[in-house]
Structures are given as C-alpha cells and as structure tokens.
Amino acid sequence: MSTLYTAIVTASGREGRAVSSDGLLDLTLAPPSELGGTGEGTNPEQLFAAGYAACFASALSLVARRRKLDVSHASVTAEVGLVAAAEGRMGLEVTLRVELPDELHGEQGEALVEAAHQVCPYSNATRGNIPVRLVVE
C-alpha cells in the first residue's frame, strides 16, 4: 500500500486543544458533562463520529457511482458511544444511521450500505475491533 495522504494533529488530552499541522483544525477539547466535564469543547468521540460519518458518506457515494445510483441526497449520522469494557478498560461502539432516498430503500439500499461498509477506511480499521451497527433509514 502507498500512503495517499497523512493528517497530522497534536492533542494535549481530553482537556486542552487539538491542532492540525496546517492550522485548519484548532479545537478546544473538554470532557462532556455526562463524564463530569464542562462540555465546553469537543471531545474525541465527537471527532471520531464526524470523521467516520464523512468517510462513510464518501464510500457510499463511491459505491453508488459505480452502480450508477444517485445518493446525492443521502446522509450518514454516526453515533459513537464510550463504553466501560472488562477489567477497567474503555471501548467504543458505533451506530451508523444512513438516510437514503426513498427509491433506494429495501434490499437494494441495504446492499449499497453493506458495500460501502466494505470500502470505507474507517469501517476497515474498526472491523473486528469495535461493534459497528448499520441502520438504513
């Protein structure tokens, strides 16, 4: 494999900043109030959800284009949960809610979403590591 692009971001923890090497991303980080934080900044789970949703939507468009289908009005919502795992470890769980045009509901839409799940780099990175649930809406 050859690297096509490398994103570089430096973060100082759940409370602090996350800044990209090109300066285009510069965010305040803060734990959510549900975890005892102030909630006055974004958090790693939101950033992961944003990246996964955008990546999956792009994969969906790629697969649809190959099948000569129009998904220009589709959207992907990623729900990333922080979960307590065994032995005090923490983990993630993901639900991807894919809203498709009405004409793509049913088996065709489900097959399209599953194909996108095989193409998406985030899906490939998480496969076998965290549970990912696909919901076609």
PDB file of C-alpha atoms in Angstrom:
ATOM      1  CA  MET A   1       0.000   0.000   0.000  1.00  0.00           C
ATOM      2  CA  SER A   2       1.162   3.519  -0.681  1.00  0.00           C
ATOM      3  CA  THR A   3       0.164   6.410   1.528  1.00  0.00           C
ATOM      4  CA  LEU A   4      -2.046   8.896  -0.310  1.00  0.00           C
ATOM      5  CA  TYR A   5      -2.353  11.455   2.476  1.00  0.00           C
ATOM      6  CA  THR A   6      -1.302  11.839   6.113  1.00  0.00           C
ATOM      7  CA  ALA A   7      -3.235  14.011   8.564  1.00  0.00           C
ATOM      8  CA  ILE A   8      -1.187  15.295  11.479  1.00  0.00           C
ATOM      9  CA  VAL A   9      -2.935  16.534  14.617  1.00  0.00           C
ATOM     10  CA  THR A  10      -1.437  17.170  18.035  1.00  0.00           C
ATOM     11  CA  ALA A  11      -3.622  16.986  21.138  1.00  0.00           C
ATOM     12  CA  SER A  12      -2.881  17.576  24.777  1.00  0.00           C
ATOM     13  CA  GLY A  13      -5.552  15.279  26.233  1.00  0.00           C
ATOM     14  CA  ARG A  14      -9.292  15.388  26.818  1.00  0.00           C
ATOM     15  CA  GLU A  15      -8.916  18.889  28.265  1.00  0.00           C
ATOM     16  CA  GLY A  16      -6.866  21.190  26.111  1.00  0.00           C
ATOM     17  CA  ARG A  17      -6.514  21.692  22.376  1.00  0.00           C
ATOM     18  CA  ALA A  18      -6.257  19.690  19.188  1.00  0.00           C
ATOM     19  CA  VAL A  19      -4.398  21.433  16.369  1.00  0.00           C
ATOM     20  CA  SER A  20      -3.580  20.178  12.879  1.00  0.00           C
ATOM     21  CA  SER A  21      -0.169  20.754  11.323  1.00  0.00           C
ATOM     22  CA  ASP A  22      -1.719  23.031   8.679  1.00  0.00           C
ATOM     23  CA  GLY A  23      -3.647  25.046  11.293  1.00  0.00           C
ATOM     24  CA  LEU A  24      -7.042  24.388   9.665  1.00  0.00           C
ATOM     25  CA  LEU A  25      -8.194  22.368  12.680  1.00  0.00           C
ATOM     26  CA  ASP A  26      -7.833  24.123  16.017  1.00  0.00           C
ATOM     27  CA  LEU A  27     -10.295  22.928  18.632  1.00  0.00           C
ATOM     28  CA  THR A  28     -10.845  23.277  22.336  1.00  0.00           C
ATOM     29  CA  LEU A  29     -11.232  19.865  23.968  1.00  0.00           C
ATOM     30  CA  ALA A  30     -13.300  19.186  27.064  1.00  0.00           C
ATOM     31  CA  PRO A  31     -14.959  16.104  28.516  1.00  0.00           C
ATOM     32  CA  PRO A  32     -18.746  16.046  28.080  1.00  0.00           C
ATOM     33  CA  SER A  33     -20.876  16.893  31.090  1.00  0.00           C
ATOM     34  CA  GLU A  34     -22.057  13.245  31.136  1.00  0.00           C
ATOM     35  CA  LEU A  35     -18.490  12.319  32.122  1.00  0.00           C
ATOM     36  CA  GLY A  36     -18.148  15.087  34.706  1.00  0.00           C
ATOM     37  CA  GLY A  37     -16.604  17.650  32.376  1.00  0.00           C
ATOM     38  CA  THR A  38     -17.657  21.129  31.446  1.00  0.00           C
ATOM     39  CA  GLY A  39     -18.849  20.160  27.968  1.00  0.00           C
ATOM     40  CA  GLU A  40     -17.400  23.464  26.747  1.00  0.00           C
ATOM     41  CA  GLY A  41     -15.382  21.893  23.961  1.00  0.00           C
ATOM     42  CA  THR A  42     -15.481  18.960  21.623  1.00  0.00           C
ATOM     43  CA  ASN A  43     -14.313  15.502  22.630  1.00  0.00           C
ATOM     44  CA  PRO A  44     -12.593  12.542  20.948  1.00  0.00           C
ATOM     45  CA  GLU A  45     -15.873  10.668  20.468  1.00  0.00           C
ATOM     46  CA  GLN A  46     -17.399  13.600  18.560  1.00  0.00           C
ATOM     47  CA  LEU A  47     -14.288  13.910  16.412  1.00  0.00           C
ATOM     48  CA  PHE A  48     -14.331  10.187  15.647  1.00  0.00           C
ATOM     49  CA  ALA A  49     -18.054  10.362  14.830  1.00  0.00           C
ATOM     50  CA  ALA A  50     -17.505  13.286  12.457  1.00  0.00           C
ATOM     51  CA  GLY A  51     -14.664  11.524  10.680  1.00  0.00           C
ATOM     52  CA  TYR A  52     -16.495   8.205  10.421  1.00  0.00           C
ATOM     53  CA  ALA A  53     -19.728   9.806   9.147  1.00  0.00           C
ATOM     54  CA  ALA A  54     -17.868  11.819   6.494  1.00  0.00           C
ATOM     55  CA  CYS A  55     -15.751   8.868   5.404  1.00  0.00           C
ATOM     56  CA  PHE A  56     -18.735   6.507   5.218  1.00  0.00           C
ATOM     57  CA  ALA A  57     -20.752   9.039   3.204  1.00  0.00           C
ATOM     58  CA  SER A  58     -17.851   9.289   0.768  1.00  0.00           C
ATOM     59  CA  ALA A  59     -17.637   5.489   0.486  1.00  0.00           C
ATOM     60  CA  LEU A  60     -21.397   5.350  -0.078  1.00  0.00           C
ATOM     61  CA  SER A  61     -21.075   7.864  -2.926  1.00  0.00           C
ATOM     62  CA  LEU A  62     -18.239   5.890  -4.490  1.00  0.00           C
ATOM     63  CA  VAL A  63     -20.155   2.600  -4.401  1.00  0.00           C
ATOM     64  CA  ALA A  64     -23.347   4.255  -5.662  1.00  0.00           C
ATOM     65  CA  ARG A  65     -21.489   5.903  -8.551  1.00  0.00           C
ATOM     66  CA  ARG A  66     -20.068   2.516  -9.564  1.00  0.00           C
ATOM     67  CA  ARG A  67     -23.625   1.137  -9.572  1.00  0.00           C
ATOM     68  CA  LYS A  68     -24.977   4.183 -11.406  1.00  0.00           C
ATOM     69  CA  LEU A  69     -27.195   5.157  -8.458  1.00  0.00           C
ATOM     70  CA  ASP A  70     -27.875   8.657  -7.150  1.00  0.00           C
ATOM     71  CA  VAL A  71     -27.202   9.156  -3.450  1.00  0.00           C
ATOM     72  CA  SER A  72     -26.646  12.917  -3.634  1.00  0.00           C
ATOM     73  CA  HIS A  73     -29.396  13.408  -1.020  1.00  0.00           C
ATOM     74  CA  ALA A  74     -28.174  10.659   1.323  1.00  0.00           C
ATOM     75  CA  SER A  75     -26.695  11.417   4.730  1.00  0.00           C
ATOM     76  CA  VAL A  76     -24.805   9.476   7.372  1.00  0.00           C
ATOM     77  CA  THR A  77     -25.100  10.047  11.109  1.00  0.00           C
ATOM     78  CA  ALA A  78     -22.509   8.350  13.305  1.00  0.00           C
ATOM     79  CA  GLU A  79     -23.271   7.678  16.957  1.00  0.00           C
ATOM     80  CA  VAL A  80     -20.088   6.847  18.855  1.00  0.00           C
ATOM     81  CA  GLY A  81     -20.538   5.517  22.359  1.00  0.00           C
ATOM     82  CA  LEU A  82     -17.824   5.362  25.001  1.00  0.00           C
ATOM     83  CA  VAL A  83     -18.365   2.118  26.920  1.00  0.00           C
ATOM     84  CA  ALA A  84     -16.871   0.536  30.001  1.00  0.00           C
ATOM     85  CA  ALA A  85     -15.189  -2.719  28.998  1.00  0.00           C
ATOM     86  CA  ALA A  86     -13.829  -5.571  31.094  1.00  0.00           C
ATOM     87  CA  GLU A  87     -11.043  -5.063  33.633  1.00  0.00           C
ATOM     88  CA  GLY A  88     -11.452  -1.289  33.804  1.00  0.00           C
ATOM     89  CA  ARG A  89     -10.712  -0.741  30.128  1.00  0.00           C
ATOM     90  CA  MET A  90     -12.708   1.631  27.945  1.00  0.00           C
ATOM     91  CA  GLY A  91     -14.048   0.896  24.493  1.00  0.00           C
ATOM     92  CA  LEU A  92     -16.156   2.308  21.700  1.00  0.00           C
ATOM     93  CA  GLU A  93     -19.318   1.257  19.926  1.00  0.00           C
ATOM     94  CA  VAL A  94     -20.700   2.777  16.743  1.00  0.00           C
ATOM     95  CA  THR A  95     -24.083   3.015  15.091  1.00  0.00           C
ATOM     96  CA  LEU A  96     -24.132   4.385  11.546  1.00  0.00           C
ATOM     97  CA  ARG A  97     -27.552   5.690  10.519  1.00  0.00           C
ATOM     98  CA  VAL A  98     -27.706   6.007   6.742  1.00  0.00           C
ATOM     99  CA  GLU A  99     -30.587   8.011   5.332  1.00  0.00           C
ATOM    100  CA  LEU A 100     -31.146   7.055   1.696  1.00  0.00           C
ATOM    101  CA  PRO A 101     -33.531   8.415  -0.939  1.00  0.00           C
ATOM    102  CA  ASP A 102     -36.898   6.610  -0.892  1.00  0.00           C
ATOM    103  CA  GLU A 103     -36.202   4.769  -4.153  1.00  0.00           C
ATOM    104  CA  LEU A 104     -33.184   3.044  -2.564  1.00  0.00           C
ATOM    105  CA  HIS A 105     -34.918   1.564   0.468  1.00  0.00           C
ATOM    106  CA  GLY A 106     -35.226  -2.179   0.937  1.00  0.00           C
ATOM    107  CA  GLU A 107     -32.748  -4.788  -0.236  1.00  0.00           C
ATOM    108  CA  GLN A 108     -31.049  -2.502  -2.744  1.00  0.00           C
ATOM    109  CA  GLY A 109     -30.346   0.134  -0.099  1.00  0.00           C
ATOM    110  CA  GLU A 110     -29.141  -2.398   2.441  1.00  0.00           C
ATOM    111  CA  ALA A 111     -26.794  -3.950  -0.146  1.00  0.00           C
ATOM    112  CA  LEU A 112     -25.467  -0.498  -1.034  1.00  0.00           C
ATOM    113  CA  VAL A 113     -24.782   0.347   2.627  1.00  0.00           C
ATOM    114  CA  GLU A 114     -23.096  -3.017   3.217  1.00  0.00           C
ATOM    115  CA  ALA A 115     -20.899  -2.481   0.141  1.00  0.00           C
ATOM    116  CA  ALA A 116     -19.925   0.975   1.448  1.00  0.00           C
ATOM    117  CA  HIS A 117     -19.052  -0.673   4.783  1.00  0.00           C
ATOM    118  CA  GLN A 118     -16.565  -2.896   2.918  1.00  0.00           C
ATOM    119  CA  VAL A 119     -14.965   0.120   1.161  1.00  0.00           C
ATOM    120  CA  CYS A 120     -14.854   2.731   3.957  1.00  0.00           C
ATOM    121  CA  PRO A 121     -11.380   3.063   5.554  1.00  0.00           C
ATOM    122  CA  TYR A 122     -12.922   3.699   8.995  1.00  0.00           C
ATOM    123  CA  SER A 123     -15.028   0.537   8.678  1.00  0.00           C
ATOM    124  CA  ASN A 124     -11.966  -1.431   7.627  1.00  0.00           C
ATOM    125  CA  ALA A 125      -9.962  -0.035  10.551  1.00  0.00           C
ATOM    126  CA  THR A 126     -12.653  -0.816  13.122  1.00  0.00           C
ATOM    127  CA  ARG A 127     -13.781  -4.204  11.763  1.00  0.00           C
ATOM    128  CA  GLY A 128     -13.227  -6.840  14.420  1.00  0.00           C
ATOM    129  CA  ASN A 129     -12.162  -4.214  16.962  1.00  0.00           C
ATOM    130  CA  ILE A 130     -15.392  -2.465  17.915  1.00  0.00           C
ATOM    131  CA  PRO A 131     -19.043  -3.225  17.231  1.00  0.00           C
ATOM    132  CA  VAL A 132     -20.463  -1.239  14.306  1.00  0.00           C
ATOM    133  CA  ARG A 133     -24.201  -1.386  13.653  1.00  0.00           C
ATOM    134  CA  LEU A 134     -25.579  -0.277  10.298  1.00  0.00           C
ATOM    135  CA  VAL A 135     -29.092   1.200  10.206  1.00  0.00           C
ATOM    136  CA  VAL A 136     -30.704   2.116   6.884  1.00  0.00           C
ATOM    137  CA  GLU A 137     -33.355   4.813   7.260  1.00  0.00           C
TER     138      GLU A 137
END
